[in-house]
CSV table of C-alpha atoms in Angstrom, one decimal:
chain,number,residue,atom,x,y,z
A,1,ASP,CA,61.5,200.1,105.1
A,2,ILE,CA,65.0,199.7,106.5
A,3,GLN,CA,67.4,197.3,104.5
A,4,MET,CA,70.1,195.8,106.7
A,5,THR,CA,72.8,194.6,104.5
A,6,GLN,CA,74.9,191.8,106.6
A,7,SER,CA,77.5,190.8,104.7
A,8,PRO,CA,79.1,187.8,104.9
A,9,SER,CA,77.1,185.3,103.8
A,10,THR,CA,78.6,182.9,104.4
A,11,LEU,CA,82.5,183.3,106.6
A,12,PRO,CA,84.8,179.7,106.9
A,13,ALA,CA,86.5,180.2,110.6
A,14,SER,CA,89.3,178.3,112.5
A,15,VAL,CA,88.5,177.7,116.3
A,16,GLY,CA,91.0,180.2,117.9
A,17,ASP,CA,89.9,182.8,115.0
A,18,THR,CA,88.9,186.8,115.6
A,19,VAL,CA,86.1,187.2,112.8
A,20,THR,CA,83.9,190.0,112.2
A,21,ILE,CA,80.3,190.4,110.3
A,22,THR,CA,79.1,193.5,109.4
A,23,CYS,CA,75.9,195.2,109.0
A,24,ARG,CA,74.6,198.4,107.1
A,25,ALA,CA,71.2,200.0,107.7
A,26,SER,CA,69.4,201.8,105.3
A,27,GLN,CA,69.6,204.6,107.5
A,28,SER,CA,70.6,205.7,111.3
A,29,LEU,CA,68.8,203.5,113.8
A,30,ASN,CA,69.1,205.4,116.5
A,31,ASP,CA,71.2,202.2,118.1
A,32,TRP,CA,68.3,200.0,118.4
A,33,LEU,CA,70.5,197.0,117.0
A,34,ALA,CA,70.6,193.6,118.0
A,35,TRP,CA,72.4,190.7,117.0
A,36,TYR,CA,71.4,187.0,117.5
A,37,GLN,CA,73.0,183.1,117.2
A,38,GLN,CA,71.1,180.7,115.7
A,39,LYS,CA,71.5,176.8,115.5
A,40,PRO,CA,69.9,174.0,113.2
A,41,GLY,CA,66.9,173.4,114.4
A,42,LYS,CA,66.7,176.0,117.4
A,43,ALA,CA,65.2,180.0,117.6
A,44,PRO,CA,67.4,182.5,117.2
A,45,SER,CA,69.0,183.6,120.7
A,46,LEU,CA,70.0,187.2,121.4
A,47,LEU,CA,73.8,187.9,121.8
A,48,LEU,CA,73.4,191.5,122.3
A,49,TYR,CA,70.7,194.4,121.9
A,50,LYS,CA,71.6,198.3,121.5
A,51,VAL,CA,74.3,197.6,119.3
A,52,SER,CA,77.3,196.1,122.6
A,53,HIS,CA,75.5,195.5,125.2
A,54,LEU,CA,75.5,191.9,126.3
A,55,GLU,CA,72.5,189.4,127.1
A,56,THR,CA,72.9,188.3,130.2
A,57,GLY,CA,74.8,184.7,129.9
A,58,VAL,CA,76.5,185.6,126.8
A,59,PRO,CA,80.1,184.9,126.8
A,60,SER,CA,82.9,188.3,126.2
A,61,ARG,CA,84.1,187.0,123.3
A,62,PHE,CA,81.5,188.2,122.0
A,63,GLY,CA,81.3,191.9,121.1
A,64,GLY,CA,79.4,194.9,118.8
A,65,SER,CA,80.4,197.7,118.0
A,66,GLY,CA,79.0,200.5,115.2
A,67,SER,CA,76.7,204.1,115.3
A,68,GLY,CA,74.6,205.4,112.8
A,69,ALA,CA,73.8,202.9,110.1
A,70,GLU,CA,76.9,200.4,110.3
A,71,PHE,CA,77.2,198.0,113.0
A,72,THR,CA,79.6,195.5,113.6
A,73,LEU,CA,79.5,192.0,115.4
A,74,THR,CA,82.6,190.5,116.7
A,75,ILE,CA,83.9,187.1,118.2
A,76,SER,CA,87.3,186.8,119.8
A,77,SER,CA,88.7,183.1,119.8
A,78,LEU,CA,85.9,181.3,117.9
A,79,GLN,CA,85.1,178.7,119.6
A,80,PRO,CA,83.3,174.8,118.2
A,81,ASP,CA,80.3,176.1,120.3
A,82,ASP,CA,79.8,179.0,117.6
A,83,PHE,CA,79.9,178.1,114.8
A,84,ALA,CA,76.3,179.3,113.4
A,85,THR,CA,73.9,181.5,112.0
A,86,TYR,CA,74.4,185.3,113.0
A,87,TYR,CA,71.6,188.0,112.3
A,88,CYS,CA,70.9,191.3,112.8
A,89,GLN,CA,68.2,192.9,113.7
A,90,GLN,CA,67.1,196.6,113.7
A,91,TYR,CA,63.7,197.8,115.8
A,92,ASN,CA,64.0,201.3,115.4
A,93,THR,CA,60.7,201.5,112.3
A,94,SER,CA,58.3,199.1,111.5
A,95,PRO,CA,58.3,197.3,110.2
A,96,TRP,CA,61.6,196.0,111.6
A,97,THR,CA,64.0,193.7,110.0
A,98,PHE,CA,67.0,191.3,109.8
A,99,GLY,CA,69.6,191.1,107.9
A,100,GLN,CA,70.3,187.8,105.1
A,101,GLY,CA,72.4,186.1,107.7
A,102,THR,CA,76.2,184.7,107.6
A,103,LYS,CA,76.6,181.3,108.5
A,104,VAL,CA,80.0,180.6,110.3
A,105,GLU,CA,82.3,177.7,108.9
A,106,ILE,CA,84.8,175.2,109.7
A,107,LYS,CA,87.3,175.8,107.4
B,1,GLN,CA,62.1,186.6,133.0
B,2,VAL,CA,58.9,186.0,130.2
B,3,GLN,CA,59.0,182.8,129.0
B,4,LEU,CA,56.7,181.9,125.5
B,5,GLN,CA,55.2,178.8,123.8
B,6,GLU,CA,53.1,178.8,120.6
B,7,SER,CA,50.6,176.4,119.8
B,8,GLY,CA,48.8,175.5,117.1
B,9,PRO,CA,48.0,173.3,113.7
B,10,GLY,CA,51.0,172.4,112.2
B,11,LEU,CA,49.3,171.9,109.1
B,12,VAL,CA,46.9,173.9,107.6
B,13,LYS,CA,45.2,173.5,103.2
B,14,PRO,CA,45.5,176.4,101.0
B,15,SER,CA,43.3,179.0,100.7
B,16,GLN,CA,42.0,178.0,104.2
B,17,THR,CA,43.1,180.8,107.3
B,18,LEU,CA,46.8,179.7,109.6
B,19,SER,CA,46.1,180.4,113.1
B,20,LEU,CA,48.8,180.3,115.8
B,21,THR,CA,48.5,181.3,120.0
B,22,CYS,CA,51.5,181.9,122.1
B,23,THR,CA,51.3,181.9,125.4
B,24,VAL,CA,53.0,184.0,128.3
B,25,SER,CA,53.9,182.3,131.5
B,26,GLY,CA,56.1,184.0,133.8
B,27,GLY,CA,54.4,187.5,133.6
B,28,SER,CA,51.6,189.6,132.5
B,29,ILE,CA,51.0,190.1,128.6
B,30,SER,CA,48.6,193.2,130.1
B,31,THR,CA,52.7,194.5,131.9
B,32,GLY,CA,53.3,197.7,130.0
B,33,GLY,CA,56.9,198.1,127.7
B,34,TYR,CA,56.6,194.2,125.8
B,35,HIS,CA,56.3,194.4,122.0
B,36,TRP,CA,54.3,190.7,121.7
B,37,SER,CA,55.8,190.1,117.8
B,38,TRP,CA,55.5,187.1,115.3
B,39,ILE,CA,58.3,185.8,113.3
B,40,ARG,CA,59.0,183.1,110.8
B,41,GLN,CA,61.8,181.3,108.7
B,42,HIS,CA,61.0,179.6,105.1
B,43,PRO,CA,62.6,176.6,105.5
B,44,GLY,CA,66.4,176.9,104.7
B,45,GLN,CA,66.5,181.2,104.8
B,46,GLY,CA,66.4,183.9,106.9
B,47,LEU,CA,64.0,185.7,109.6
B,48,GLU,CA,61.3,187.7,108.6
B,49,TRP,CA,59.2,190.0,111.1
B,50,ILE,CA,55.5,190.0,110.6
B,51,GLY,CA,54.4,192.3,113.2
B,52,HIS,CA,53.9,193.0,116.7
B,53,THR,CA,51.5,194.8,119.0
B,54,TYR,CA,52.2,196.7,122.1
B,55,HIS,CA,49.7,198.9,124.6
B,56,SER,CA,47.1,199.8,121.3
B,57,ALA,CA,49.2,199.5,118.6
B,58,ILE,CA,49.8,197.0,115.7
B,59,HIS,CA,52.1,197.5,113.1
B,60,TYR,CA,52.4,194.5,110.5
B,61,ASN,CA,54.8,193.8,107.7
B,62,PRO,CA,53.2,195.8,105.0
B,63,SER,CA,54.4,192.4,102.5
B,64,LEU,CA,51.8,190.4,104.7
B,65,GLN,CA,49.3,193.7,106.1
B,66,SER,CA,46.5,192.6,103.9
B,67,ARG,CA,46.4,188.9,105.5
B,68,VAL,CA,47.1,189.2,109.0
B,69,THR,CA,46.0,190.2,112.2
B,70,ILE,CA,47.2,189.8,115.4
B,71,SER,CA,45.4,190.3,118.9
B,72,VAL,CA,45.8,189.8,122.2
B,73,ASP,CA,44.1,187.7,124.9
B,74,MET,CA,45.1,189.4,128.0
B,75,SER,CA,42.1,187.0,130.0
B,76,LYS,CA,44.4,184.0,128.7
B,77,ASN,CA,47.7,186.0,128.8
B,78,GLN,CA,48.1,185.0,125.4
B,79,PHE,CA,48.7,186.3,121.9
B,80,SER,CA,47.1,185.1,118.5
B,81,LEU,CA,48.2,185.0,115.0
B,82,LYS,CA,45.8,184.7,112.7
B,83,LEU,CA,47.2,184.8,107.9
B,84,SER,CA,44.5,184.2,105.6
B,85,SER,CA,44.2,183.2,102.1
B,86,VAL,CA,47.5,180.7,102.6
B,87,THR,CA,49.5,179.3,100.4
B,88,ALA,CA,52.7,176.8,99.5
B,89,ALA,CA,55.2,180.2,100.4
B,90,ASP,CA,53.4,180.5,103.9
B,91,THR,CA,55.3,177.0,104.9
B,92,ALA,CA,57.4,178.3,107.6
B,93,VAL,CA,58.6,177.7,111.3
B,94,TYR,CA,56.8,180.4,113.3
B,95,PHE,CA,57.9,182.4,116.2
B,96,CYS,CA,56.4,184.4,119.0
B,97,ALA,CA,58.8,186.6,120.3
B,98,GLY,CA,57.7,189.3,123.7
B,99,TYR,CA,60.9,192.3,122.9
B,100,LEU,CA,60.8,194.3,126.5
B,101,MET,CA,61.9,198.4,124.9
B,102,GLY,CA,62.6,199.5,127.5
B,103,ALA,CA,65.1,197.1,128.6
B,104,GLY,CA,66.3,197.9,125.0
B,105,GLY,CA,64.7,194.9,123.4
B,106,ARG,CA,65.9,192.0,125.4
B,107,GLY,CA,63.2,189.5,126.0
B,108,ALA,CA,62.4,186.5,124.8
B,109,TRP,CA,61.1,184.4,122.4
B,110,GLY,CA,59.0,181.2,121.9
B,111,GLN,CA,60.8,177.5,120.2
B,112,GLY,CA,58.9,178.0,117.3
B,113,THR,CA,56.1,176.1,115.2
B,114,LEU,CA,56.4,174.4,111.9
B,115,VAL,CA,53.7,175.0,109.8
B,116,THR,CA,52.1,173.4,106.9
B,117,VAL,CA,50.8,174.5,103.7
B,118,SER,CA,49.7,171.5,101.7
B,119,SER,CA,46.1,169.8,100.9
């Protein structure tokens, strides 16, 4: 199985900050990497697919980068609505796997 | 864009079989390219992929493989999940999702349904 190591697990931040979340895979993903945002009681919502492709309707302050087995999610100018938990997911190889999640919380 | 909705019992007794259905609307489940998937989330924890089906292939999470069955009913535009011999450790929110791999893995998720295993 491909292991996904996401860090940090918690990220204290303030409105206006730029934050970065890292996801490392145990092997190359051929760019089959997605990022999700989840709020309490809701289903995860797709932010980015294929590493850096922004889902329709997602603000441009969300950005994804990386290649091979190391990827980052950057949120520029953090907004109040962005305080949530973020997950990476690899869908290159079954079993598909998720990172452990990063909770972006108010500092 | 397709929309998905989970349905099924919210309470299952230990040792019984958990059965959930995902109804797909806004498109045909027989349309090629979608990986129809089940994912679960234990209370307060992260996401766990259960398995998916596409075309005639099915893949399961090895940790659940001995107890899981995913199937498709094209006549009803639904796919389903069965998890046998459940215990309290199977208490979770269960999501169905469709990933359109030809579009980079974009797709849709259901809202999720909480299944509690308790006597």
